[in-house]
Each structure stands twice: as structure tokens, then as C-alpha cells.
């Protein structure tokens, strides 16, 4: 491949990286999350959202807890303009939510933008222009001075339109920031901070996009930290980032940018956006949650959220998408299933020991970074069985779905039954199918059948078992004695010519399980009902004789 055609980032932009502090920083509270689904995400859709879909999405964002929401690009289309007007006329913007609208640096489009927000109780007007050399030369045909004049004239026009209204604040994005000379970024941002007379109680937002990813995330962090350290009137600036995902590292870029001083992150739910998408706010927020940091957002029903986003975007969320995909909490591998099953048991034990509900106990379960129940998932999908699965997962599903708690020594035996069935079908086996396999393997009649029988204690500690046994075309009456009904039955079997030694025995509320040695062969059996123990021994006898 002609890799020589592409230049590394350090040949395209100077990144002044001095004494870095971000590598040792920690994220201890959530930044301000700003979803741009209704603008940046929407403009990347093959079928942009109409007002009903946008309204459904907006309501979802409000319910999730977002406090600043980019609602549209009013000068780009009538649909976007009409939606912003819908928010005004319907009066649906809560008192604690601030809409953001997007505009290029053109007076006529700025006017259209202000016309759209007229009547909103509060708003942020977001001004943008591309600033990097290749965009200046190829797209805009302007040098640095001309770009600055364009931005200044647009910013002055915005200030005139806003007048003295305290409820309209300003945002600026030097688009393609990550390819722009750092000194030029500072000139533009500091100039607008002064022009708009930003103050701590009425700050300006400077948003620094990784419009197209060009380097590893640490480079973006260096760029953000440099601006963070050198911005004028820093206490009057909200430093924001807007990573895209061209290199597949958008989430890492955002996290490192917050370590480097960013206070605000723009992105989309589940990462929708142009090319490979915007950074995914769901992943970012739940990454914090998994570290014990309150994300300040509610993902308590992530499946309903995903369904709404898929409906509005008309795009599916991948089944392996972090936290939200259908399969992200699911294990097929036997070793993973065994670890999860043991971890869930230990979690329940620890909760009992602490005297707290399981959903309040500290979470530490192998392979599950968060409790699926915290995002509204049931435990049904944690373990699923196919040909790659093992004894632990199979036992977990039988126990959780059917109350059949296989003894640990029995699990490899049933796992072989499941493995054979999975290999034969080549597909996943449902919990119902697993139970049917269990019944067919251990509860079905075999060669030796027990007919009329009774057991009674003829003396303290002495039980007598009387029965009729059928084996093939041979039927006979037999009896035996022992210290328990099971040992008395084993004695009766010996009278019929079957030498059975009970090696292991267990029972639960559903069934009994017996491991028996029959003429040198060892097999497991199971039984249900009031005579579960007797039928478990009979099942083991028949399985050993196959």
C-alpha cells in the first residue's frame, strides 16, 4: 500500500508539548455533556429527522438529564428552522436546559439563526469557521488575517443581535482545530473572549474539535492542555471538545482531553455522526460510572434509549456496542461463563453478609464491568449457550430459569450432553432447550423400570424397600433393607442382579441427583417429585448400562 502518500501529524501541525500534567490527572466528576445528535448527528443521516422525530429525540435527551442540548442548524434548512421554532412555540424547553444553535460566520445566516431562537428563554449561539491551513487554502481561499476579520465581523454581528440580553451566550469553534497552528487558535479565541466581554458569570464557550482525527489521543490531549494553560481570562471560558472517531479513538481523545483541562464534551448518543461518527456520550458517561463517578445522566433503561435513537436515526446500534449492544453483557465461552456464575454467587453472598440488597452491594463480578441491572438489563442474557460454552454457563441457566441446581461434580457430565447437541445444531441453545436436554438425559425411562413400590421404616434406622422391577421382558418382585430409603433400594437392586454403589448424592427444591458406580462404570442420574432420590439412583443405573 502507498503509505508514503500520507504525512504524520508532526509534519502537519506543531504541537507544543511542554511539562505535561494530564497523564497524572484523574477524572473525579463528570464534564458538561452536550449532545449534538439534533445537529451534527442529524446532518450525517441519509434521511434527516423531521420535527416529530427530532421532538422525540429532544424529549429523550431531556429525560436523560442533559442540561445543554444542540438543537439544530436553523439556517441550514427549513426543517431545522421549524424545529427550533417548535421548541419556542410549544414551550417545551425546561427551565434547567439551555438550547444551542449552530451558525456559520455569515451575517445573513446569523440573522436567520437569531430569528429562529426569538422567544426562547435562554440559548447559546454557536459560531464556527474552519481555521487550519489546508481548509484556509483549499476551501476558504483566505489567509489567517482574512479568517480573523471574517470571524470578528460575525462575532460583532452576533453581539448586536443579542443586544443586552443576558440569556443569550456565545460559543466559538475553530473547526479543524487539531490541524490549526496553536498560536492562531489562541489569537481567535482570546479575541472573541474580549470582544464578547466574557466573564465568569456569563462565560464564552470555546469548543476545540478534532474534526478529523489525525493522531493518537495523547497528541490531542497535549493540544488541549496547551490551550487550557494559555487562554486569556480562563475563568471566563468554558473549554469544550468535540472529538470525531476517524481513527477509532474518539472516546480516548475525549477522556484524555478532560484530563487535560476540558470542561465540556460534545458528542452523540451511541456515536452517530459523519464518516465514523462523533464521540459516543453513552460510552463516555458509563466509563465514568464504572469508575465510581456520577455521570450526572440517567441510563437506567438503556434498551428504551437505544430503541428511541434507532427509530429517530433509522440506524441500528451494533450488538457489540459498549454497554448498549444486545451482546455486550453476554458470555458464550465456557471459561467466561464459569467465572461469571461464580462471581454472581459470590456477589449474592457478599450482599447477604453486608446486610444490603444485591443491587446496593459493591460490584466485582468477572467479565462484567458494571451490573447489567443498573442500565435496565435483566440477567437472562448474561450467559447464553452454544458449542463454545462450558459447564458453568449451562448450570447457571438451568438454575436461574428452571431451579435445577446441578451439583458441581455433575456439571461436566451434562455439559457433554449440551456440547453434542450444540455441535449437531450449530446454533445457540435456549434455556428451554437446555431443560429439555436435561429431562431427556436424566429423567426419561431406561431399560430398568420401577413399577409398584413402597418403603417403610420397620425398626429405628432400618428401612425396607419392596418393589416390582421390569428389565426388558423380565419382571420380578424384589425387596431390600438399609439405613435409608436409598440404601434399601440399592439393596433391592442387588437382589435383581444390579450392583450399584452411590458415590455422591445431592438434592435441591426441584430435583435429586445421584452419582453411582455400576459394575465399574460411573454415571450421574436425576429424579423429580416425591420419590426424587429413588429415581435419581434408577436414572444413574440406566445411564451406566447404555
Coordinates of C-alpha atoms in Angstrom, one line a residue:
X1 CA 0.0 0.0 0.0
X2 CA 1.3 3.5 -0.8
X3 CA 1.8 4.7 2.7
X4 CA 4.4 7.3 1.6
X5 CA 1.4 9.4 0.4
X6 CA 0.5 10.3 4.0
X7 CA 2.3 12.6 6.3
X8 CA 2.5 12.0 10.1
X9 CA 0.8 14.6 12.3
X10 CA 4.1 16.2 13.4
X11 CA 4.8 17.3 9.8
X12 CA 1.4 18.9 9.5
X13 CA 1.0 20.8 12.8
X14 CA 3.2 22.0 15.6
X15 CA 2.1 20.6 18.9
X16 CA 3.9 22.4 21.7
X17 CA 4.1 19.8 24.5
X18 CA 6.0 21.1 27.5
X19 CA 5.6 19.9 31.0
X20 CA 2.5 17.6 30.7
X21 CA 0.2 17.4 33.7
X22 CA -2.7 15.4 32.2
X23 CA -1.0 12.0 32.4
X24 CA -1.2 12.1 36.2
X25 CA -4.7 13.7 36.4
X26 CA -7.9 11.9 37.4
X27 CA -11.4 12.4 36.3
X28 CA -13.3 12.9 39.6
X29 CA -16.5 14.5 38.3
X30 CA -18.4 14.5 35.0
X31 CA -17.9 17.3 32.5
X32 CA -20.8 19.1 30.9
X33 CA -22.2 16.7 28.3
X34 CA -23.7 18.3 25.3
X35 CA -25.4 16.0 22.8
X36 CA -25.2 17.2 19.2
X37 CA -27.5 14.5 17.7
X38 CA -30.1 17.0 16.5
X39 CA -27.5 19.0 14.5
X40 CA -24.2 17.2 13.8
X41 CA -25.7 13.8 14.1
X42 CA -28.7 14.8 12.0
X43 CA -26.7 16.2 9.2
X44 CA -24.9 12.8 8.8
X45 CA -28.2 10.9 8.3
X46 CA -29.3 9.7 4.9
X47 CA -32.8 10.7 6.0
X48 CA -32.5 13.7 8.3
X49 CA -35.0 13.9 11.1
X50 CA -38.4 15.6 10.7
X51 CA -39.9 17.6 13.6
X52 CA -41.7 14.6 15.2
X53 CA -38.5 12.5 15.3
X54 CA -36.5 15.5 16.5
X55 CA -39.0 16.1 19.2
X56 CA -38.9 12.5 20.4
X57 CA -35.1 12.7 20.5
X58 CA -35.2 16.0 22.3
X59 CA -37.6 14.6 24.9
X60 CA -35.2 11.6 25.4
X61 CA -32.2 13.9 25.9
X62 CA -34.1 16.0 28.5
X63 CA -35.3 12.9 30.3
X64 CA -31.7 11.5 30.4
X65 CA -30.6 14.7 32.2
X66 CA -28.6 16.7 29.6
X67 CA -28.6 20.4 30.5
X68 CA -27.2 21.8 27.3
X69 CA -28.6 20.4 24.0
X70 CA -27.6 21.5 20.5
X71 CA -31.0 21.6 18.8
X72 CA -30.2 22.5 15.3
X73 CA -28.7 24.4 12.5
X74 CA -31.6 26.8 11.7
X75 CA -30.0 28.5 8.7
X76 CA -29.2 25.1 7.0
X77 CA -32.7 24.0 6.2
X78 CA -36.4 24.9 6.8
X79 CA -36.8 21.7 8.8
X80 CA -34.1 22.7 11.3
X81 CA -35.6 26.2 11.5
X82 CA -39.1 24.9 12.0
X83 CA -37.9 22.6 14.8
X84 CA -36.3 25.4 16.7
X85 CA -39.5 27.4 16.3
X86 CA -41.5 24.4 17.5
X87 CA -39.4 24.4 20.7
X88 CA -40.3 28.0 21.2
X89 CA -44.0 27.9 20.4
X90 CA -44.6 24.6 22.3
X91 CA -42.8 25.9 25.4
X92 CA -41.2 22.5 26.0
X93 CA -37.7 23.7 27.0
X94 CA -37.3 23.0 30.8
X95 CA -36.0 25.8 33.0
X96 CA -32.7 24.0 33.6
X97 CA -32.0 23.2 29.9
X98 CA -30.2 25.5 27.5
X99 CA -30.6 25.0 23.7
X100 CA -27.6 25.5 21.5
X101 CA -27.9 26.6 17.8
X102 CA -25.2 26.5 15.2
X103 CA -24.3 29.1 12.6
X104 CA -21.5 29.8 10.1
X105 CA -19.7 33.1 10.1
X106 CA -22.1 34.9 7.6
X107 CA -24.3 37.8 8.7
X108 CA -27.4 36.7 6.8
X109 CA -27.2 33.2 8.3
X110 CA -26.6 34.6 11.7
X111 CA -29.8 36.7 11.3
X112 CA -31.7 33.6 10.3
X113 CA -30.4 31.8 13.4
X114 CA -31.4 34.6 15.8
X115 CA -34.9 34.7 14.1
X116 CA -35.2 31.0 15.0
X117 CA -34.4 31.4 18.7
X118 CA -36.6 34.5 19.2
X119 CA -38.7 33.8 22.3
X120 CA -36.5 31.1 23.8
X121 CA -35.9 31.7 27.5
X122 CA -32.2 31.1 27.0
X123 CA -29.8 30.0 24.3
X124 CA -26.2 29.5 23.2
X125 CA -25.4 30.7 19.7
X126 CA -22.5 28.6 18.3
X127 CA -20.3 30.3 15.7
X128 CA -17.9 28.2 13.6
X129 CA -15.3 28.6 10.8
X130 CA -12.6 26.3 9.5
X131 CA -9.2 27.5 10.6
X132 CA -6.4 25.0 9.6
X133 CA -4.1 25.7 6.7
X134 CA -5.5 23.2 4.2
X135 CA -9.0 24.4 4.8
X136 CA -8.0 28.0 4.6
X137 CA -6.1 27.4 1.3
X138 CA -8.3 24.9 -0.4
X139 CA -11.8 25.6 0.9
X140 CA -12.0 29.2 2.0
X141 CA -9.2 30.8 -0.1
X142 CA -8.3 33.1 2.8
X143 CA -5.2 33.7 4.8
X144 CA -5.1 34.0 8.6
X145 CA -5.8 37.7 8.7
X146 CA -8.8 37.3 6.4
X147 CA -10.2 34.5 8.5
X148 CA -9.8 36.6 11.7
X149 CA -11.6 39.5 10.1
X150 CA -14.5 37.2 9.0
X151 CA -14.8 35.8 12.5
X152 CA -14.6 39.3 14.1
X153 CA -17.3 40.7 11.9
X154 CA -19.6 37.7 12.5
X155 CA -19.0 37.9 16.3
X156 CA -19.7 41.7 16.3
X157 CA -23.0 41.0 14.4
X158 CA -23.9 38.3 16.9
X159 CA -23.3 40.7 19.8
X160 CA -25.5 43.3 18.1
X161 CA -28.3 40.8 17.5
X162 CA -28.1 39.6 21.1
X163 CA -28.1 43.1 22.5
X164 CA -28.0 43.3 26.2
X165 CA -30.0 40.0 26.7
X166 CA -28.2 38.1 29.4
X167 CA -29.9 34.9 28.4
X168 CA -28.0 34.5 25.1
X169 CA -24.5 33.3 25.4
X170 CA -21.9 32.6 22.7
X171 CA -19.8 29.7 21.6
X172 CA -17.0 29.6 19.1
X173 CA -15.5 26.6 17.3
X174 CA -12.2 26.9 15.3
X175 CA -13.2 23.9 13.1
X176 CA -10.3 21.6 12.3
X177 CA -8.7 22.8 15.5
X178 CA -6.4 19.8 15.7
X179 CA -4.7 20.8 12.4
X180 CA -4.6 24.5 13.2
X181 CA -1.5 26.4 14.4
X182 CA -1.8 26.8 18.2
X183 CA -0.9 30.5 18.2
X184 CA -3.7 31.2 15.7
X185 CA -6.2 29.3 17.8
X186 CA -5.3 31.4 20.8
X187 CA -5.5 34.6 18.8
X188 CA -9.0 33.8 17.6
X189 CA -10.3 32.5 21.0
X190 CA -8.8 35.3 23.1
X191 CA -10.0 37.9 20.6
X192 CA -13.6 36.6 20.9
X193 CA -13.4 36.3 24.7
X194 CA -12.6 40.0 24.8
X195 CA -15.0 41.1 22.0
X196 CA -17.9 39.3 23.7
X197 CA -16.8 40.6 27.1
X198 CA -16.9 37.2 28.7
X199 CA -17.0 37.0 32.5
X200 CA -17.3 34.1 35.0
X201 CA -21.0 34.7 35.4
X202 CA -21.5 34.9 31.6
X203 CA -18.7 32.8 30.1
X204 CA -18.0 32.1 26.5
X205 CA -17.6 28.5 25.3
X206 CA -14.5 27.8 23.2
X207 CA -15.0 24.4 21.5
X208 CA -11.9 22.7 20.1
X209 CA -12.9 20.0 17.6
X210 CA -10.9 17.0 16.4
X211 CA -12.8 17.5 13.2
X212 CA -10.9 14.7 11.5
X213 CA -8.7 12.6 13.8
X214 CA -5.0 12.9 12.8
X215 CA -3.0 11.4 15.6
X216 CA -3.0 9.3 18.7
X217 CA -5.2 10.6 21.6
X218 CA -2.2 11.8 23.7
X219 CA -1.5 14.4 20.9
X220 CA -5.0 15.8 21.2
X221 CA -4.5 15.9 25.0
X222 CA -1.3 17.9 24.5
X223 CA -3.1 20.4 22.2
X224 CA -6.0 20.8 24.7
X225 CA -3.7 21.3 27.7
X226 CA -1.7 23.9 25.8
X227 CA -4.8 26.0 25.1
X228 CA -6.1 25.4 28.6
X229 CA -2.9 26.8 30.1
X230 CA -2.6 29.8 27.7
X231 CA -6.1 31.1 27.2
X232 CA -6.7 34.6 28.4
X233 CA -9.4 35.2 31.0
X234 CA -9.5 31.5 31.7
X235 CA -12.1 31.8 34.4
X236 CA -14.5 33.4 31.8
X237 CA -14.1 30.4 29.4
X238 CA -15.8 27.0 29.3
X239 CA -13.3 24.9 27.4
X240 CA -15.1 22.3 25.3
X241 CA -14.1 19.5 23.0
X242 CA -15.8 17.8 20.0
X243 CA -13.9 14.6 19.0
X244 CA -14.7 12.6 15.9
X245 CA -13.8 9.0 15.5
X246 CA -11.8 8.7 12.2
X247 CA -9.1 6.7 13.9
X248 CA -11.5 4.8 16.2
X249 CA -10.1 6.6 19.2
X250 CA -12.8 9.3 19.8
X251 CA -13.6 8.1 23.3
X252 CA -10.0 8.1 24.3
X253 CA -9.5 11.5 22.8
X254 CA -12.4 12.9 24.9
X255 CA -11.2 11.2 28.1
X256 CA -7.7 12.5 27.7
X257 CA -9.0 15.9 26.8
X258 CA -10.9 16.1 30.1
X259 CA -7.7 15.1 31.9
X260 CA -6.0 17.9 30.1
X261 CA -8.5 20.6 31.2
X262 CA -11.6 20.4 29.0
X263 CA -14.8 21.1 31.0
X264 CA -17.4 20.2 28.3
X265 CA -17.7 17.4 25.8
X266 CA -19.9 17.4 22.6
X267 CA -20.9 14.1 21.1
X268 CA -23.8 11.9 20.1
X269 CA -25.7 9.0 21.7
X270 CA -24.1 5.8 20.5
X271 CA -21.6 7.7 18.3
X272 CA -23.7 8.7 15.3
X273 CA -22.1 11.3 13.0
X274 CA -20.2 11.9 9.8
X275 CA -17.7 9.3 8.5
X276 CA -17.0 7.1 11.5
X277 CA -19.1 9.3 13.8
X278 CA -18.9 11.7 16.7
X279 CA -17.6 10.6 20.1
X280 CA -20.2 8.4 21.9
X281 CA -21.5 10.2 25.0
X282 CA -23.1 7.0 26.4
X283 CA -19.8 5.2 26.4
X284 CA -18.0 8.2 27.9
X285 CA -20.6 8.6 30.7
X286 CA -20.8 4.9 31.6
X287 CA -17.0 4.7 31.6
X288 CA -17.1 7.2 34.4
X289 CA -19.9 5.3 36.1
X290 CA -17.8 2.1 36.1
X291 CA -15.1 4.1 37.9
X292 CA -17.5 5.2 40.7
X293 CA -18.0 8.7 39.3
X294 CA -21.6 10.0 39.0
X295 CA -22.1 10.7 35.2
X296 CA -25.0 13.1 36.1
X297 CA -27.1 11.2 33.4
X298 CA -29.7 8.5 33.8
X299 CA -29.2 5.4 31.7
X300 CA -31.5 3.2 33.8
X301 CA -33.3 1.9 30.8
X302 CA -30.7 1.7 28.1
X303 CA -32.7 -0.5 25.9
X304 CA -35.5 2.0 25.6
X305 CA -33.0 4.7 24.9
X306 CA -31.4 2.6 22.2
X307 CA -34.8 1.9 20.6
X308 CA -35.6 5.6 20.5
X309 CA -32.3 6.5 19.0
X310 CA -32.6 3.8 16.4
X311 CA -36.1 5.0 15.5
X312 CA -35.0 8.6 15.1
X313 CA -31.7 8.0 13.3
X314 CA -33.0 5.0 11.3
X315 CA -29.7 3.4 12.0
X316 CA -29.0 0.3 14.1
X317 CA -26.8 0.2 17.2
X318 CA -24.3 -2.6 16.8
X319 CA -24.9 -5.6 19.1
X320 CA -21.3 -5.3 20.4
X321 CA -21.6 -1.6 21.1
X322 CA -20.2 -0.8 24.6
X323 CA -22.8 -1.0 27.3
X324 CA -25.8 -0.9 25.0
X325 CA -25.4 -3.6 22.4
X326 CA -27.5 -6.8 22.7
X327 CA -24.5 -9.0 23.3
X328 CA -22.2 -6.8 25.5
X329 CA -23.2 -8.5 28.7
X330 CA -23.4 -12.0 27.2
X331 CA -20.8 -14.8 27.5
X332 CA -20.7 -17.8 25.3
X333 CA -17.3 -19.0 26.3
X334 CA -17.2 -21.7 28.9
X335 CA -14.4 -20.2 31.0
X336 CA -16.1 -16.8 31.0
X337 CA -19.5 -18.4 31.9
X338 CA -17.9 -20.2 34.8
X339 CA -16.3 -17.1 36.1
X340 CA -19.5 -15.0 35.8
X341 CA -21.6 -17.7 37.5
X342 CA -19.2 -17.9 40.4
X343 CA -18.9 -14.2 40.6
X344 CA -22.7 -13.8 40.7
X345 CA -22.9 -16.3 43.5
X346 CA -20.1 -14.5 45.4
X347 CA -21.9 -11.2 44.9
X348 CA -25.1 -12.5 46.4
X349 CA -23.2 -14.0 49.3
X350 CA -21.4 -10.7 50.0
X351 CA -24.6 -8.7 49.8
X352 CA -26.1 -11.0 52.5
X353 CA -23.0 -10.7 54.6
X354 CA -23.3 -6.9 54.4
X355 CA -27.0 -6.9 55.1
X356 CA -27.8 -4.9 51.9
X357 CA -29.9 -5.6 48.8
X358 CA -27.8 -7.2 46.0
X359 CA -28.4 -4.0 43.8
X360 CA -26.7 -1.9 46.5
X361 CA -23.7 -4.1 47.2
X362 CA -20.2 -3.3 45.8
X363 CA -19.9 -4.8 42.3
X364 CA -17.0 -7.0 41.4
X365 CA -18.1 -9.8 39.0
X366 CA -15.6 -11.2 36.5
X367 CA -16.2 -10.1 32.9
X368 CA -19.0 -7.6 33.8
X369 CA -17.6 -4.1 34.3
X370 CA -21.0 -2.9 35.5
X371 CA -24.1 -4.6 36.8
X372 CA -26.4 -5.0 33.8
X373 CA -29.4 -4.3 36.1
X374 CA -28.1 -0.8 36.6
X375 CA -28.9 0.0 32.9
X376 CA -32.2 -1.8 33.0
X377 CA -30.9 -5.2 31.7
X378 CA -32.2 -8.5 33.1
X379 CA -29.7 -11.3 33.9
X380 CA -31.3 -13.5 31.3
X381 CA -28.8 -12.6 28.6
X382 CA -25.6 -12.7 30.7
X383 CA -24.9 -16.3 29.8
X384 CA -26.0 -18.0 26.6
X385 CA -25.0 -21.4 25.4
X386 CA -23.6 -22.6 22.1
X387 CA -20.8 -25.1 21.1
X388 CA -18.2 -22.8 22.8
X389 CA -19.9 -22.9 26.1
X390 CA -19.0 -24.9 29.2
X391 CA -20.3 -26.5 32.4
X392 CA -20.6 -23.3 34.4
X393 CA -22.8 -21.4 31.9
X394 CA -25.1 -24.4 31.4
X395 CA -25.5 -24.9 35.1
X396 CA -26.2 -21.2 35.6
X397 CA -29.0 -21.2 33.0
X398 CA -30.7 -24.3 34.4
X399 CA -30.6 -22.9 37.9
X400 CA -31.8 -19.4 37.1
X401 CA -34.5 -20.4 34.6
X402 CA -35.7 -23.8 36.0
X403 CA -34.4 -24.1 39.5
X404 CA -32.3 -27.1 38.7
X405 CA -29.1 -26.6 40.6
X406 CA -26.7 -29.3 39.3
X407 CA -24.0 -30.5 41.8
X408 CA -20.6 -29.3 40.7
X409 CA -19.4 -32.8 40.1
X410 CA -22.4 -33.4 37.8
X411 CA -21.9 -30.3 35.6
X412 CA -19.2 -31.8 33.3
X413 CA -21.4 -34.7 32.6
X414 CA -24.4 -32.6 31.5
X415 CA -22.0 -30.2 29.7
X416 CA -21.0 -33.1 27.4
X417 CA -24.7 -33.7 26.6
X418 CA -25.1 -30.0 25.7
X419 CA -21.9 -29.9 23.7
X420 CA -23.1 -32.7 21.5
X421 CA -26.4 -31.1 20.9
X422 CA -24.8 -27.7 20.1
X423 CA -22.4 -29.3 17.7
X424 CA -25.2 -31.1 16.0
X425 CA -27.4 -28.0 15.5
X426 CA -24.6 -25.4 15.1
X427 CA -26.6 -22.8 16.9
X428 CA -27.3 -21.3 20.3
X429 CA -29.4 -23.3 22.7
X430 CA -32.1 -21.6 24.7
X431 CA -32.7 -22.2 28.4
X432 CA -35.9 -24.1 27.5
X433 CA -33.9 -26.4 25.2
X434 CA -31.3 -26.9 27.9
X435 CA -34.0 -28.1 30.3
X436 CA -35.5 -30.4 27.6
X437 CA -32.0 -31.9 27.2
X438 CA -31.7 -32.3 30.9
X439 CA -35.0 -34.2 31.1
X440 CA -34.2 -36.4 28.1
X441 CA -30.8 -37.2 29.5
X442 CA -31.7 -37.9 33.1
X443 CA -35.5 -38.2 33.6
X444 CA -36.5 -40.4 30.7
X445 CA -37.3 -44.0 31.3
X446 CA -34.5 -46.5 30.7
X447 CA -34.0 -50.3 30.4
X448 CA -34.8 -50.9 34.0
X449 CA -38.2 -49.6 35.1
X450 CA -39.6 -49.3 38.6
X451 CA -43.3 -50.2 39.0
X452 CA -45.2 -50.7 42.2
X453 CA -43.0 -50.0 45.2
X454 CA -43.2 -49.0 48.9
X455 CA -40.7 -48.2 51.6
X456 CA -41.2 -48.1 55.3
X457 CA -39.1 -48.0 58.5
X458 CA -39.5 -51.4 60.1
X459 CA -37.2 -50.5 63.0
X460 CA -35.3 -47.4 64.1
X461 CA -32.7 -46.8 61.4
X462 CA -33.8 -49.8 59.3
X463 CA -35.8 -49.2 56.1
X464 CA -37.4 -51.9 54.0
X465 CA -37.9 -51.3 50.2
X466 CA -40.4 -53.5 48.3
X467 CA -40.8 -53.1 44.5
X468 CA -41.5 -54.6 41.2
X469 CA -38.7 -54.1 38.6
X470 CA -39.0 -54.6 34.8
X471 CA -36.0 -55.0 32.6
X472 CA -36.7 -55.9 29.0
X473 CA -39.1 -58.8 29.0
X474 CA -38.2 -59.8 32.6
X475 CA -40.4 -58.7 35.5
X476 CA -39.8 -59.5 39.2
X477 CA -40.6 -58.6 42.7
X478 CA -37.7 -57.6 45.0
X479 CA -37.0 -56.2 48.4
X480 CA -34.1 -54.8 50.3
X481 CA -33.1 -53.2 53.6
X482 CA -30.8 -50.3 54.5
X483 CA -30.2 -47.3 56.7
X484 CA -32.2 -45.1 54.4
X485 CA -34.7 -45.5 51.6
X486 CA -32.0 -45.0 49.0
X487 CA -29.7 -47.7 50.5
X488 CA -32.7 -50.0 50.9
X489 CA -33.5 -49.5 47.2
X490 CA -29.8 -50.2 46.3
X491 CA -30.1 -53.5 48.3
X492 CA -33.3 -54.4 46.3
X493 CA -31.4 -53.7 43.1
X494 CA -28.7 -56.1 44.2
X495 CA -31.3 -58.8 44.6
X496 CA -32.2 -58.2 41.0
X497 CA -28.6 -58.6 39.9
X498 CA -27.6 -55.0 39.7
X499 CA -24.6 -53.9 41.8
X500 CA -24.9 -50.2 42.5
X501 CA -22.7 -48.1 44.7
X502 CA -23.9 -44.5 45.4
X503 CA -20.7 -42.3 45.1
X504 CA -22.3 -38.9 45.5
X505 CA -25.7 -37.5 46.2
X506 CA -27.3 -34.1 46.3
X507 CA -30.8 -32.5 46.1
X508 CA -32.4 -29.1 45.8
X509 CA -36.0 -27.9 45.8
X510 CA -36.6 -29.2 42.3
X511 CA -34.7 -32.5 41.9
X512 CA -32.3 -35.1 43.4
X513 CA -29.0 -36.1 41.9
X514 CA -27.1 -39.3 42.3
X515 CA -23.6 -40.4 41.1
X516 CA -23.4 -44.2 41.0
X517 CA -20.9 -46.8 40.2
X518 CA -22.4 -49.8 38.3
X519 CA -20.2 -52.7 37.5
X520 CA -17.2 -50.4 37.3
X521 CA -18.9 -47.7 35.3
X522 CA -19.8 -44.3 36.9
X523 CA -22.8 -42.3 35.8
X524 CA -25.0 -39.5 37.1
X525 CA -28.8 -39.6 37.3
X526 CA -31.6 -37.3 38.4
X527 CA -35.1 -37.6 39.7
X528 CA -38.0 -35.3 40.4
X529 CA -41.0 -35.4 42.6
X530 CA -41.7 -37.0 46.0
X531 CA -39.6 -40.0 45.1
X532 CA -36.7 -38.0 43.5
X533 CA -33.9 -39.8 45.4
X534 CA -35.0 -43.2 44.3
X535 CA -35.5 -42.2 40.7
X536 CA -32.1 -40.4 40.7
X537 CA -30.4 -43.8 41.5
X538 CA -32.5 -45.6 38.9
X539 CA -31.6 -42.9 36.3
X540 CA -27.9 -43.4 37.1
X541 CA -28.2 -47.2 36.8
X542 CA -29.8 -46.9 33.4
X543 CA -27.3 -44.4 32.1
X544 CA -24.4 -46.6 33.3
X545 CA -25.9 -49.5 31.3
X546 CA -26.1 -47.7 28.0

